[in-house]
Amino acid sequence: MPGHFEPLPGGGAAVALDDVEISIIRSLAVQLLELIGPGPAEDAPADPLAELFAEGPSEPPADPVLRRLFPDAYSDPEKAPDSPAAAEEQQVHSAEFRRYTENDLRAGKRDNALAVIRSLDALAPVDESGTVLKLAPDESRQWLGALNDLRLAIGARLEITDEDDTDLLFRLPEEDPRKPMVLAYLWLGGLQETLVTTLMP
């Protein structure tokens, strides 16, 4: 089980983690929360109707990590629009889609990151052999979403756009300042892949 998720009888997943691994995942999840931004104020009165019609931003985020986490719905990076009119129409559709979906997307990503932090905080104290994190099926899906977001965020910081970039990162010299982020990216990828396997029927 060390370093990868395994399925639990009856659903869910388990992984053995040491205190360093717990600290890394928790720190990354906290940073992700800070990047995504706060949700609605805790003491704000709940108004389901107002929440339903609440509008989000219409412009893409300036931060490249947030642009990776919340991409334009109608843009294709591999195919430019045929004309200025098509580009403008694409921008209008993307802005409209973003306005009515980004708040919910941010809330979902925030919930997933919080679920990761809470499950790590609930672990028994770690001894020298580590501890085992056990996740229910719903928690596994939240972890999967958070791991994906963390890898997207790190990938954006490392400017990874395709598999060729990943291959180059394997060959970085040890003294390269990006090396710790690369190792985290690859490790989280392994966790994500094995967690996907536990969720397959």
PDB file of C-alpha atoms in Angstrom:
ATOM      1  CA  MET A   1       0.000   0.000   0.000  1.00  0.00           C
ATOM      2  CA  PRO A   2       2.849   2.518   0.503  1.00  0.00           C
ATOM      3  CA  GLY A   3       2.695   5.255  -2.116  1.00  0.00           C
ATOM      4  CA  HIS A   4      -0.505   4.145  -3.797  1.00  0.00           C
ATOM      5  CA  PHE A   5      -4.211   3.716  -3.126  1.00  0.00           C
ATOM      6  CA  GLU A   6      -5.782   0.301  -2.785  1.00  0.00           C
ATOM      7  CA  PRO A   7      -9.495  -0.541  -2.817  1.00  0.00           C
ATOM      8  CA  LEU A   8     -11.310  -1.234   0.434  1.00  0.00           C
ATOM      9  CA  PRO A   9     -13.913  -3.997   0.761  1.00  0.00           C
ATOM     10  CA  GLY A  10     -17.336  -2.499   0.142  1.00  0.00           C
ATOM     11  CA  GLY A  11     -15.956   0.552  -1.668  1.00  0.00           C
ATOM     12  CA  GLY A  12     -13.604   3.355  -0.859  1.00  0.00           C
ATOM     13  CA  ALA A  13      -9.830   3.408  -0.851  1.00  0.00           C
ATOM     14  CA  ALA A  14      -6.860   3.378   1.509  1.00  0.00           C
ATOM     15  CA  VAL A  15      -3.307   4.645   1.291  1.00  0.00           C
ATOM     16  CA  ALA A  16      -0.381   4.594   3.720  1.00  0.00           C
ATOM     17  CA  LEU A  17       1.122   8.041   4.303  1.00  0.00           C
ATOM     18  CA  ASP A  18       3.995   9.259   6.434  1.00  0.00           C
ATOM     19  CA  ASP A  19       4.087  12.620   8.165  1.00  0.00           C
ATOM     20  CA  VAL A  20       6.045  14.298   5.342  1.00  0.00           C
ATOM     21  CA  GLU A  21       3.556  13.121   2.707  1.00  0.00           C
ATOM     22  CA  ILE A  22       0.638  14.260   4.849  1.00  0.00           C
ATOM     23  CA  SER A  23       2.269  17.645   5.312  1.00  0.00           C
ATOM     24  CA  ILE A  24       2.916  18.060   1.576  1.00  0.00           C
ATOM     25  CA  ILE A  25      -0.624  17.154   0.508  1.00  0.00           C
ATOM     26  CA  ARG A  26      -2.171  19.330   3.208  1.00  0.00           C
ATOM     27  CA  SER A  27       0.036  22.300   2.359  1.00  0.00           C
ATOM     28  CA  LEU A  28      -0.773  22.017  -1.342  1.00  0.00           C
ATOM     29  CA  ALA A  29      -4.515  21.758  -0.605  1.00  0.00           C
ATOM     30  CA  VAL A  30      -4.356  24.877   1.595  1.00  0.00           C
ATOM     31  CA  GLN A  31      -2.509  26.759  -1.160  1.00  0.00           C
ATOM     32  CA  LEU A  32      -5.145  25.633  -3.656  1.00  0.00           C
ATOM     33  CA  LEU A  33      -7.899  26.953  -1.371  1.00  0.00           C
ATOM     34  CA  GLU A  34      -6.129  30.296  -1.083  1.00  0.00           C
ATOM     35  CA  LEU A  35      -5.785  30.489  -4.852  1.00  0.00           C
ATOM     36  CA  ILE A  36      -9.418  29.609  -5.552  1.00  0.00           C
ATOM     37  CA  GLY A  37     -10.556  32.206  -3.044  1.00  0.00           C
ATOM     38  CA  PRO A  38     -13.144  32.266  -0.278  1.00  0.00           C
ATOM     39  CA  GLY A  39     -16.703  31.117  -0.695  1.00  0.00           C
ATOM     40  CA  PRO A  40     -19.800  32.984   0.426  1.00  0.00           C
ATOM     41  CA  ALA A  41     -19.542  34.506   3.894  1.00  0.00           C
ATOM     42  CA  GLU A  42     -20.348  31.979   6.601  1.00  0.00           C
ATOM     43  CA  ASP A  43     -22.755  34.342   8.323  1.00  0.00           C
ATOM     44  CA  ALA A  44     -24.539  35.451   5.130  1.00  0.00           C
ATOM     45  CA  PRO A  45     -28.232  34.471   5.124  1.00  0.00           C
ATOM     46  CA  ALA A  46     -28.901  31.511   2.840  1.00  0.00           C
ATOM     47  CA  ASP A  47     -31.040  32.547  -0.117  1.00  0.00           C
ATOM     48  CA  PRO A  48     -31.292  29.639  -2.567  1.00  0.00           C
ATOM     49  CA  LEU A  49     -32.984  31.812  -5.196  1.00  0.00           C
ATOM     50  CA  ALA A  50     -30.277  34.475  -5.006  1.00  0.00           C
ATOM     51  CA  GLU A  51     -27.594  31.793  -5.177  1.00  0.00           C
ATOM     52  CA  LEU A  52     -29.249  30.289  -8.253  1.00  0.00           C
ATOM     53  CA  PHE A  53     -29.048  33.572 -10.142  1.00  0.00           C
ATOM     54  CA  ALA A  54     -25.744  34.806  -8.718  1.00  0.00           C
ATOM     55  CA  GLU A  55     -23.404  35.757 -11.529  1.00  0.00           C
ATOM     56  CA  GLY A  56     -19.741  34.943 -11.592  1.00  0.00           C
ATOM     57  CA  PRO A  57     -16.936  36.602 -13.529  1.00  0.00           C
ATOM     58  CA  SER A  58     -17.147  36.864 -17.296  1.00  0.00           C
ATOM     59  CA  GLU A  59     -13.435  37.351 -17.964  1.00  0.00           C
ATOM     60  CA  PRO A  60     -10.832  34.576 -17.729  1.00  0.00           C
ATOM     61  CA  PRO A  61      -8.595  34.759 -14.631  1.00  0.00           C
ATOM     62  CA  ALA A  62      -5.249  36.533 -14.979  1.00  0.00           C
ATOM     63  CA  ASP A  63      -3.346  33.858 -13.041  1.00  0.00           C
ATOM     64  CA  PRO A  64      -2.218  31.008 -15.367  1.00  0.00           C
ATOM     65  CA  VAL A  65      -3.062  28.395 -12.721  1.00  0.00           C
ATOM     66  CA  LEU A  66      -6.632  29.659 -12.417  1.00  0.00           C
ATOM     67  CA  ARG A  67      -6.887  29.784 -16.210  1.00  0.00           C
ATOM     68  CA  ARG A  68      -5.935  26.094 -16.235  1.00  0.00           C
ATOM     69  CA  LEU A  69      -8.441  25.279 -13.478  1.00  0.00           C
ATOM     70  CA  PHE A  70     -11.215  27.375 -15.077  1.00  0.00           C
ATOM     71  CA  PRO A  71     -10.577  27.315 -18.843  1.00  0.00           C
ATOM     72  CA  ASP A  72     -12.776  28.984 -21.436  1.00  0.00           C
ATOM     73  CA  ALA A  73     -15.559  26.616 -22.439  1.00  0.00           C
ATOM     74  CA  TYR A  74     -15.656  27.596 -26.110  1.00  0.00           C
ATOM     75  CA  SER A  75     -11.981  27.983 -26.963  1.00  0.00           C
ATOM     76  CA  ASP A  76      -9.820  25.351 -28.594  1.00  0.00           C
ATOM     77  CA  PRO A  77      -6.094  26.007 -28.081  1.00  0.00           C
ATOM     78  CA  GLU A  78      -5.303  23.824 -31.105  1.00  0.00           C
ATOM     79  CA  LYS A  79      -7.703  25.546 -33.514  1.00  0.00           C
ATOM     80  CA  ALA A  80      -7.928  29.310 -33.944  1.00  0.00           C
ATOM     81  CA  PRO A  81     -11.271  30.838 -34.993  1.00  0.00           C
ATOM     82  CA  ASP A  82     -11.730  31.235 -38.765  1.00  0.00           C
ATOM     83  CA  SER A  83     -12.415  34.964 -38.645  1.00  0.00           C
ATOM     84  CA  PRO A  84     -12.491  37.975 -36.290  1.00  0.00           C
ATOM     85  CA  ALA A  85     -16.282  37.618 -36.135  1.00  0.00           C
ATOM     86  CA  ALA A  86     -15.969  33.963 -35.118  1.00  0.00           C
ATOM     87  CA  ALA A  87     -13.379  34.908 -32.489  1.00  0.00           C
ATOM     88  CA  GLU A  88     -15.691  37.554 -31.068  1.00  0.00           C
ATOM     89  CA  GLU A  89     -18.642  35.144 -31.016  1.00  0.00           C
ATOM     90  CA  GLN A  90     -16.491  32.545 -29.250  1.00  0.00           C
ATOM     91  CA  GLN A  91     -15.479  35.134 -26.649  1.00  0.00           C
ATOM     92  CA  VAL A  92     -19.102  36.135 -26.037  1.00  0.00           C
ATOM     93  CA  HIS A  93     -20.188  32.506 -25.566  1.00  0.00           C
ATOM     94  CA  SER A  94     -17.242  31.782 -23.258  1.00  0.00           C
ATOM     95  CA  ALA A  95     -17.983  34.863 -21.140  1.00  0.00           C
ATOM     96  CA  GLU A  96     -21.651  33.904 -20.823  1.00  0.00           C
ATOM     97  CA  PHE A  97     -20.816  30.328 -19.878  1.00  0.00           C
ATOM     98  CA  ARG A  98     -18.227  31.473 -17.332  1.00  0.00           C
ATOM     99  CA  ARG A  99     -20.664  33.963 -15.784  1.00  0.00           C
ATOM    100  CA  TYR A 100     -23.159  31.235 -14.910  1.00  0.00           C
ATOM    101  CA  THR A 101     -20.870  28.306 -14.099  1.00  0.00           C
ATOM    102  CA  GLU A 102     -17.630  29.511 -12.524  1.00  0.00           C
ATOM    103  CA  ASN A 103     -19.076  30.153  -9.051  1.00  0.00           C
ATOM    104  CA  ASP A 104     -20.315  26.544  -8.874  1.00  0.00           C
ATOM    105  CA  LEU A 105     -17.040  25.200 -10.240  1.00  0.00           C
ATOM    106  CA  ARG A 106     -15.088  27.150  -7.640  1.00  0.00           C
ATOM    107  CA  ALA A 107     -17.388  25.882  -4.881  1.00  0.00           C
ATOM    108  CA  GLY A 108     -16.876  22.273  -5.998  1.00  0.00           C
ATOM    109  CA  LYS A 109     -13.109  22.624  -6.108  1.00  0.00           C
ATOM    110  CA  ARG A 110     -13.148  24.363  -2.722  1.00  0.00           C
ATOM    111  CA  ASP A 111     -15.233  21.542  -1.223  1.00  0.00           C
ATOM    112  CA  ASN A 112     -12.850  18.911  -2.593  1.00  0.00           C
ATOM    113  CA  ALA A 113      -9.773  20.652  -1.188  1.00  0.00           C
ATOM    114  CA  LEU A 114     -11.486  21.082   2.185  1.00  0.00           C
ATOM    115  CA  ALA A 115     -12.399  17.375   2.208  1.00  0.00           C
ATOM    116  CA  VAL A 116      -8.718  16.502   1.714  1.00  0.00           C
ATOM    117  CA  ILE A 117      -7.624  18.786   4.559  1.00  0.00           C
ATOM    118  CA  ARG A 118     -10.311  17.504   6.933  1.00  0.00           C
ATOM    119  CA  SER A 119      -9.569  13.836   6.259  1.00  0.00           C
ATOM    120  CA  LEU A 120      -5.848  14.426   6.851  1.00  0.00           C
ATOM    121  CA  ASP A 121      -6.554  16.386  10.035  1.00  0.00           C
ATOM    122  CA  ALA A 122      -8.709  13.523  11.315  1.00  0.00           C
ATOM    123  CA  LEU A 123      -5.889  10.979  11.054  1.00  0.00           C
ATOM    124  CA  ALA A 124      -4.449   9.441  14.194  1.00  0.00           C
ATOM    125  CA  PRO A 125      -0.961  10.643  15.118  1.00  0.00           C
ATOM    126  CA  VAL A 126       1.664   9.312  12.727  1.00  0.00           C
ATOM    127  CA  ASP A 127       4.371   7.020  14.076  1.00  0.00           C
ATOM    128  CA  GLU A 128       7.631   6.115  12.360  1.00  0.00           C
ATOM    129  CA  SER A 129       5.850   3.622  10.092  1.00  0.00           C
ATOM    130  CA  GLY A 130       3.220   6.163   8.982  1.00  0.00           C
ATOM    131  CA  THR A 131      -0.530   5.834   9.121  1.00  0.00           C
ATOM    132  CA  VAL A 132      -3.282   4.577   6.837  1.00  0.00           C
ATOM    133  CA  LEU A 133      -5.809   6.995   5.391  1.00  0.00           C
ATOM    134  CA  LYS A 134      -9.134   5.290   4.680  1.00  0.00           C
ATOM    135  CA  LEU A 135     -11.663   7.000   2.440  1.00  0.00           C
ATOM    136  CA  ALA A 136     -15.333   6.253   1.871  1.00  0.00           C
ATOM    137  CA  PRO A 137     -16.440   6.195  -1.803  1.00  0.00           C
ATOM    138  CA  ASP A 138     -17.690   9.804  -1.703  1.00  0.00           C
ATOM    139  CA  GLU A 139     -14.459  10.951  -0.060  1.00  0.00           C
ATOM    140  CA  SER A 140     -12.480   9.069  -2.710  1.00  0.00           C
ATOM    141  CA  ARG A 141     -14.227  11.039  -5.448  1.00  0.00           C
ATOM    142  CA  GLN A 142     -13.496  14.311  -3.652  1.00  0.00           C
ATOM    143  CA  TRP A 143      -9.854  13.331  -3.269  1.00  0.00           C
ATOM    144  CA  LEU A 144      -9.709  12.449  -6.949  1.00  0.00           C
ATOM    145  CA  GLY A 145     -11.022  15.888  -7.888  1.00  0.00           C
ATOM    146  CA  ALA A 146      -8.573  17.612  -5.542  1.00  0.00           C
ATOM    147  CA  LEU A 147      -5.587  15.569  -6.770  1.00  0.00           C
ATOM    148  CA  ASN A 148      -6.496  16.463 -10.340  1.00  0.00           C
ATOM    149  CA  ASP A 149      -6.709  20.166  -9.448  1.00  0.00           C
ATOM    150  CA  LEU A 150      -3.379  20.038  -7.617  1.00  0.00           C
ATOM    151  CA  ARG A 151      -1.676  18.438 -10.624  1.00  0.00           C
ATOM    152  CA  LEU A 152      -3.242  20.994 -12.974  1.00  0.00           C
ATOM    153  CA  ALA A 153      -2.026  23.809 -10.718  1.00  0.00           C
ATOM    154  CA  ILE A 154       1.534  22.456 -10.480  1.00  0.00           C
ATOM    155  CA  GLY A 155       1.533  21.657 -14.201  1.00  0.00           C
ATOM    156  CA  ALA A 156       0.569  25.255 -14.982  1.00  0.00           C
ATOM    157  CA  ARG A 157       3.394  26.583 -12.786  1.00  0.00           C
ATOM    158  CA  LEU A 158       5.826  24.204 -14.525  1.00  0.00           C
ATOM    159  CA  GLU A 159       4.356  25.204 -17.930  1.00  0.00           C
ATOM    160  CA  ILE A 160       3.516  21.600 -18.788  1.00  0.00           C
ATOM    161  CA  THR A 161       1.264  21.510 -21.836  1.00  0.00           C
ATOM    162  CA  ASP A 162       1.777  17.961 -23.133  1.00  0.00           C
ATOM    163  CA  GLU A 163       3.533  14.662 -22.457  1.00  0.00           C
ATOM    164  CA  ASP A 164       6.740  15.858 -24.130  1.00  0.00           C
ATOM    165  CA  ASP A 165       7.072  18.502 -21.417  1.00  0.00           C
ATOM    166  CA  THR A 166       6.723  15.791 -18.770  1.00  0.00           C
ATOM    167  CA  ASP A 167       9.497  13.743 -20.405  1.00  0.00           C
ATOM    168  CA  LEU A 168      11.821  16.756 -20.276  1.00  0.00           C
ATOM    169  CA  LEU A 169      11.065  17.261 -16.586  1.00  0.00           C
ATOM    170  CA  PHE A 170      12.308  13.738 -15.829  1.00  0.00           C
ATOM    171  CA  ARG A 171      15.733  14.820 -17.009  1.00  0.00           C
ATOM    172  CA  LEU A 172      16.060  17.982 -14.916  1.00  0.00           C
ATOM    173  CA  PRO A 173      19.322  18.156 -12.939  1.00  0.00           C
ATOM    174  CA  GLU A 174      19.029  17.803  -9.178  1.00  0.00           C
ATOM    175  CA  GLU A 175      20.029  21.433  -8.595  1.00  0.00           C
ATOM    176  CA  ASP A 176      17.189  22.776 -10.755  1.00  0.00           C
ATOM    177  CA  PRO A 177      14.828  24.793  -8.491  1.00  0.00           C
ATOM    178  CA  ARG A 178      11.819  23.203 -10.230  1.00  0.00           C
ATOM    179  CA  LYS A 179      12.841  19.702  -9.139  1.00  0.00           C
ATOM    180  CA  PRO A 180      10.739  19.577  -5.914  1.00  0.00           C
ATOM    181  CA  MET A 181       7.640  20.680  -7.848  1.00  0.00           C
ATOM    182  CA  VAL A 182       8.335  18.091 -10.526  1.00  0.00           C
ATOM    183  CA  LEU A 183       8.644  15.341  -7.915  1.00  0.00           C
ATOM    184  CA  ALA A 184       5.373  16.447  -6.302  1.00  0.00           C
ATOM    185  CA  TYR A 185       3.684  16.510  -9.729  1.00  0.00           C
ATOM    186  CA  LEU A 186       4.809  12.975 -10.539  1.00  0.00           C
ATOM    187  CA  TRP A 187       3.982  11.630  -7.061  1.00  0.00           C
ATOM    188  CA  LEU A 188       0.485  13.142  -7.121  1.00  0.00           C
ATOM    189  CA  GLY A 189       0.029  11.610 -10.568  1.00  0.00           C
ATOM    190  CA  GLY A 190       0.789   8.178  -9.160  1.00  0.00           C
ATOM    191  CA  LEU A 191      -1.684   8.698  -6.318  1.00  0.00           C
ATOM    192  CA  GLN A 192      -4.320   9.925  -8.761  1.00  0.00           C
ATOM    193  CA  GLU A 193      -3.844   6.984 -11.110  1.00  0.00           C
ATOM    194  CA  THR A 194      -4.153   4.377  -8.362  1.00  0.00           C
ATOM    195  CA  LEU A 195      -7.169   6.162  -6.870  1.00  0.00           C
ATOM    196  CA  VAL A 196      -8.895   6.070 -10.273  1.00  0.00           C
ATOM    197  CA  THR A 197      -8.287   2.309 -10.341  1.00  0.00           C
ATOM    198  CA  THR A 198      -9.985   1.824  -6.961  1.00  0.00           C
ATOM    199  CA  LEU A 199     -13.095   3.624  -8.242  1.00  0.00           C
ATOM    200  CA  MET A 200     -13.459   1.483 -11.330  1.00  0.00           C
ATOM    201  CA  PRO A 201     -16.217  -1.156 -11.178  1.00  0.00           C
TER     202      PRO A 201
END
